[in-house]
Every structure is written in C-alpha cells, then in structure tokens.
mmCIF file of C-alpha atoms in Angstrom:
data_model
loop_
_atom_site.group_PDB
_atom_site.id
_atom_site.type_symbol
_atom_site.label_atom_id
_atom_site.label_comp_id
_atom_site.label_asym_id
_atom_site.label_seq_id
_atom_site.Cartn_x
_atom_site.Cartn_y
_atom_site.Cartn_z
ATOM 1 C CA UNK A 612 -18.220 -9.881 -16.229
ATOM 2 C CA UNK A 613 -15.731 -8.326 -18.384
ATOM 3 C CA UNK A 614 -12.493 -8.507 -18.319
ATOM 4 C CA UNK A 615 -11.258 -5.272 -16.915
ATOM 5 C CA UNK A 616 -13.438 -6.204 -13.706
ATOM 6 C CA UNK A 617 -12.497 -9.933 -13.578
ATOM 7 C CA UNK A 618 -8.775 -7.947 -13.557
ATOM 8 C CA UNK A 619 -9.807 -5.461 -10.801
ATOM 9 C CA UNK A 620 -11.589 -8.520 -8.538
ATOM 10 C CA UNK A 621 -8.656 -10.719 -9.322
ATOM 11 C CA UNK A 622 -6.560 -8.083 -7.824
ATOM 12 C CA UNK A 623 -8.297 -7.134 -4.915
ATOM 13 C CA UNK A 624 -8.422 -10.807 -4.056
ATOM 14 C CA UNK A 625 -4.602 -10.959 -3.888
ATOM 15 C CA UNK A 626 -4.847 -8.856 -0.620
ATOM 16 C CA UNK A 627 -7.592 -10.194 0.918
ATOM 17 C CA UNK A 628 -6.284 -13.441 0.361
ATOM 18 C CA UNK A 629 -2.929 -12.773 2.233
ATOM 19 C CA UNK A 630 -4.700 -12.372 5.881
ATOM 20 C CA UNK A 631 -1.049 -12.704 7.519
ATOM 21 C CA UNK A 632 -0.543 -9.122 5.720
ATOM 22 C CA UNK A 633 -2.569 -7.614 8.985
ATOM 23 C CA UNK A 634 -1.898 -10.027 11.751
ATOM 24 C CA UNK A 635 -0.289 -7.633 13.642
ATOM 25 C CA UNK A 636 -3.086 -4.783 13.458
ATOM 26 C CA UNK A 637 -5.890 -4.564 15.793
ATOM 27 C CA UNK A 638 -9.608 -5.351 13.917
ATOM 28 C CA UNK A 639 -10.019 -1.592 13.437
ATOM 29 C CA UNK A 640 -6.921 -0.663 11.577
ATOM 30 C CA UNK A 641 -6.812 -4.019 9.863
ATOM 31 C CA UNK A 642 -10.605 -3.852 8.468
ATOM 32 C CA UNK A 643 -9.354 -0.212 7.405
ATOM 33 C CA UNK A 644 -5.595 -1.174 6.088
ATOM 34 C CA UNK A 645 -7.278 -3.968 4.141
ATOM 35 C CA UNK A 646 -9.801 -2.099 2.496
ATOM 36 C CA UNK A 647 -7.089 0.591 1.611
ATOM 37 C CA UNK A 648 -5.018 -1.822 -0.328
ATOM 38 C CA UNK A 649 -8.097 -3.443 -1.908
ATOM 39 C CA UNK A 650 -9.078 -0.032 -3.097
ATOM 40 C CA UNK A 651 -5.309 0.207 -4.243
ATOM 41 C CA UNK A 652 -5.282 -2.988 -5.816
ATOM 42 C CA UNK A 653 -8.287 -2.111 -7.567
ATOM 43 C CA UNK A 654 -6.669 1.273 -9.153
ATOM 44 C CA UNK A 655 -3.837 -0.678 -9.991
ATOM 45 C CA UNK A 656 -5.559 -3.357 -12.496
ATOM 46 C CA UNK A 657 -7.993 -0.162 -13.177
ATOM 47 C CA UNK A 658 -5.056 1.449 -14.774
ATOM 48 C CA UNK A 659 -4.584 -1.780 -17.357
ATOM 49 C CA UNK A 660 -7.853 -1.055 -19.161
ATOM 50 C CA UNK A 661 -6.355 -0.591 -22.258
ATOM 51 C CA UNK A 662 -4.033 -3.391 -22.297
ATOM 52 C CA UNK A 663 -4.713 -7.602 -23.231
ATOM 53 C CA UNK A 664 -4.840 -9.782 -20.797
ATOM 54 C CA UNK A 665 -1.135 -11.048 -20.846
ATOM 55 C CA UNK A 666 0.377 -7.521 -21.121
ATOM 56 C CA UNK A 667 -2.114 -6.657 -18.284
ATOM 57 C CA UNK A 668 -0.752 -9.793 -16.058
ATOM 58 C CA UNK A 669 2.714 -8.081 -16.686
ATOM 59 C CA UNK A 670 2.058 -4.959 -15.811
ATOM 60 C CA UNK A 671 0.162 -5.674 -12.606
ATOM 61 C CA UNK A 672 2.483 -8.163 -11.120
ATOM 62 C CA UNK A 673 5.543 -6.520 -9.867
ATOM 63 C CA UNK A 674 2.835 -3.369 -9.018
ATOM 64 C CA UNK A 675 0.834 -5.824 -6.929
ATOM 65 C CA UNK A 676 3.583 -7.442 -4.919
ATOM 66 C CA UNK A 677 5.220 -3.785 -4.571
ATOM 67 C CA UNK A 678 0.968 -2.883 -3.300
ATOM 68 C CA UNK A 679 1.608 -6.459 -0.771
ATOM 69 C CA UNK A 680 5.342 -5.208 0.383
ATOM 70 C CA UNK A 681 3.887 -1.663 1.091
ATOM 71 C CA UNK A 682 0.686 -2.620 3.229
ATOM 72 C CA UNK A 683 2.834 -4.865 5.156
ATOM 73 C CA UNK A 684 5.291 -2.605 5.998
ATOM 74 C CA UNK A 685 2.651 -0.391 6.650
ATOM 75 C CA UNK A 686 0.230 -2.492 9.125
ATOM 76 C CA UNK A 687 3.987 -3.354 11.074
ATOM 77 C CA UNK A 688 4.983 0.409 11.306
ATOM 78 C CA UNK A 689 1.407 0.970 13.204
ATOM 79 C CA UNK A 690 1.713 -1.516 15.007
ATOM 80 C CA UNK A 691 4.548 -0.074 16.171
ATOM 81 C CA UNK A 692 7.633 -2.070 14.736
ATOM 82 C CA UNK A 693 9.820 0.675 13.674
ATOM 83 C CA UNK A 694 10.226 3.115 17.031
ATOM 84 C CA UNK A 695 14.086 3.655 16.239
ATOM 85 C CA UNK A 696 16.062 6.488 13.873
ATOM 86 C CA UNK A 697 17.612 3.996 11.499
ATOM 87 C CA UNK A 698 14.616 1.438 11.493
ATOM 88 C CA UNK A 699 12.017 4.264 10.363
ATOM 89 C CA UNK A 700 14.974 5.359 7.997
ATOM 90 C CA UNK A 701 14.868 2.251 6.121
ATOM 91 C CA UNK A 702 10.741 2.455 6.512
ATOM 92 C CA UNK A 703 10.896 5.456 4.760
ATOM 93 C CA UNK A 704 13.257 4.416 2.065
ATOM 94 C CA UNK A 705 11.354 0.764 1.353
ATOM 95 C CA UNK A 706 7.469 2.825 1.745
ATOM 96 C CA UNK A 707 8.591 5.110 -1.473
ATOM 97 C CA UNK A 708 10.540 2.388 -3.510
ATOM 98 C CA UNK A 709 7.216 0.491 -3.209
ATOM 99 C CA UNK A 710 5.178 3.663 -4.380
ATOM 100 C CA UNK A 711 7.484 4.454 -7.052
ATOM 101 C CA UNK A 712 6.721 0.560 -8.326
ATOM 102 C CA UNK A 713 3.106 0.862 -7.440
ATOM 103 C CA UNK A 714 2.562 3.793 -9.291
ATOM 104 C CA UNK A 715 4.722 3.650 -11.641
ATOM 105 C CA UNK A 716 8.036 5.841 -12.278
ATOM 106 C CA UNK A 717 6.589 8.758 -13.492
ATOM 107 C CA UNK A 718 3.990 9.173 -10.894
ATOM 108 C CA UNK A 719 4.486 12.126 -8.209
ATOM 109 C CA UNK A 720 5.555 10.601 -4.293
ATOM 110 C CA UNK A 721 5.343 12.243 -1.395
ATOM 111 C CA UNK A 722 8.410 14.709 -0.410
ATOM 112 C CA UNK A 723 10.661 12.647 1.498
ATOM 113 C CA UNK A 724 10.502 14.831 4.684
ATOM 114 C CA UNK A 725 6.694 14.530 4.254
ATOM 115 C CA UNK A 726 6.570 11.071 5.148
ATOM 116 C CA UNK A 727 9.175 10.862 7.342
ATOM 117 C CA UNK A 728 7.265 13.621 9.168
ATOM 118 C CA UNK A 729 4.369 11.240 8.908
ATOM 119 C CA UNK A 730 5.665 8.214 10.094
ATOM 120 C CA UNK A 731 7.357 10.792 13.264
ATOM 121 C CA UNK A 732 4.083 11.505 13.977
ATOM 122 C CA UNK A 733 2.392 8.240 14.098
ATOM 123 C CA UNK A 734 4.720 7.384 16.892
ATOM 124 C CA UNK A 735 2.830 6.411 20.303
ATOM 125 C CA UNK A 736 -0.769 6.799 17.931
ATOM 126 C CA UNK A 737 -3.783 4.574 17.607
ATOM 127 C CA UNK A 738 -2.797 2.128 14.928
ATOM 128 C CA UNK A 739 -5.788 3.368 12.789
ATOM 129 C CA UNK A 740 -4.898 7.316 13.173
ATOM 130 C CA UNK A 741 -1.367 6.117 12.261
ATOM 131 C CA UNK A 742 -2.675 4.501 9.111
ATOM 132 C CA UNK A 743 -5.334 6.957 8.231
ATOM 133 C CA UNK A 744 -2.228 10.220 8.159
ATOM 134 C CA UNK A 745 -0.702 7.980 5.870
ATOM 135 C CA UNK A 746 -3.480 7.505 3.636
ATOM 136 C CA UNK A 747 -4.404 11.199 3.838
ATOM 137 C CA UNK A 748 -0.172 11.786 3.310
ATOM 138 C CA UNK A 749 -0.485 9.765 -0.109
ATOM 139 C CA UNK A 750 -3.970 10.505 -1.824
ATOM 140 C CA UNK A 751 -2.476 14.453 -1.590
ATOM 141 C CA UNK A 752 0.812 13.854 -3.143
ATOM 142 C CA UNK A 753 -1.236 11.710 -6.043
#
C-alpha cells in the first residue's frame, strides 16, 4: 500500500472510529452520514498527494477535526437539535467555519442564505432527507 492510500484509510478511520459522532441518528441516516464523512475524509488526505508524510499529517489535522466538528453538528441538526432562530443561527455560522477549514480558505462555500435555507427546510424532515439536502447543498457549491 502506498502511502497516499495508507493516508486516505488512515483518515477515513478517524470517523469511523468516533461511533459517538452518530449516536443520535437513526441506522439510516447514520450508515449514510458516516459514509459521507468517510468519503470526505478520504478527499481530504486525497488532496495531500503531493506532500511528505509530516507536512501531510499537518495539513490534514486541523481539516480532519474541522471534517469531525462538521458531521457532528450535522447528525445533531437532523436529529433535530437546533429547532430555534438563534440555535440554527449559530448552526449556520459553526457548519461554514468548519467548511472553510475543511476545504481550505480559498475554496467556494455555499451562499449563506443557501444553507440557512437548507437547514429551514430540514425542519420536521426524515433525518436522512435532512442530511441528503445538505449533501446535495454542498457537492453544488464545490
């Protein structure tokens, strides 16, 4: 195995290996949330292909525990955590500082309004719909 892939299953293993990330999700949504942030985790230690392995153990750390933060914070908002104005507010704001982290400063984030529309939306949902308009909400913006 080389080392980009030992990187990229190293990765992955740092969300399936933090089960309390989906407690709160029924088996449907968690099966799908988790593979989601593997496939995340994946892109993210993808992206340090050209880099040696202590450079690439920088750059993936704070992008990894941003990738933890945001799946968390996902898996509680459909499950249904944040039902109040202020509380999806501050969903909003801590979904695209992780993103920003995740994908790095330059990368494009979905409009602000977009994802608050989003996370509007999900309200009342199945917790997999909820998470799959999210998905669909981020792969478009990039």
């Amino acid at each position: 195995m080389t080392n980009l892939e030992t990187r990229i299953e190293n990765a992955k293993k740092t969300i399936t290996g933090n089960e309390s990330l989906l407690d709160m999700l029924d088996a449907e949504a968690a099966t799908l949330l988790l593979n989601w942030g593997m496939e995340l985790a994946g892109s993210i230690a993808q992206s340090t292909a050209d880099l040696d392995d202590p450079s690439a153990e920088l750059n993936m750390e704070p992008r990894l525990k941003a990738l933890r933060q945001f799946i968390r914070a996902a898996g509680n908002w459909a499950a249904g955590l944040y039902v109040d104005s202020e509380s999806q507010s501050q969903l909003q704001d801590k979904l695209l500082q992780q993103l920003k982290i995740m994908r790095g400063a330059s990368a494009s984030l979905p409009a602000a309004d977009e994802l608050n529309a989003c996370l509007l939306s999900a309200h009342g949902a199945m917790q997999e719909q909820s998470i799959l308009k999210l998905k669909e909400l981020l792969e478009k913006s990039g």
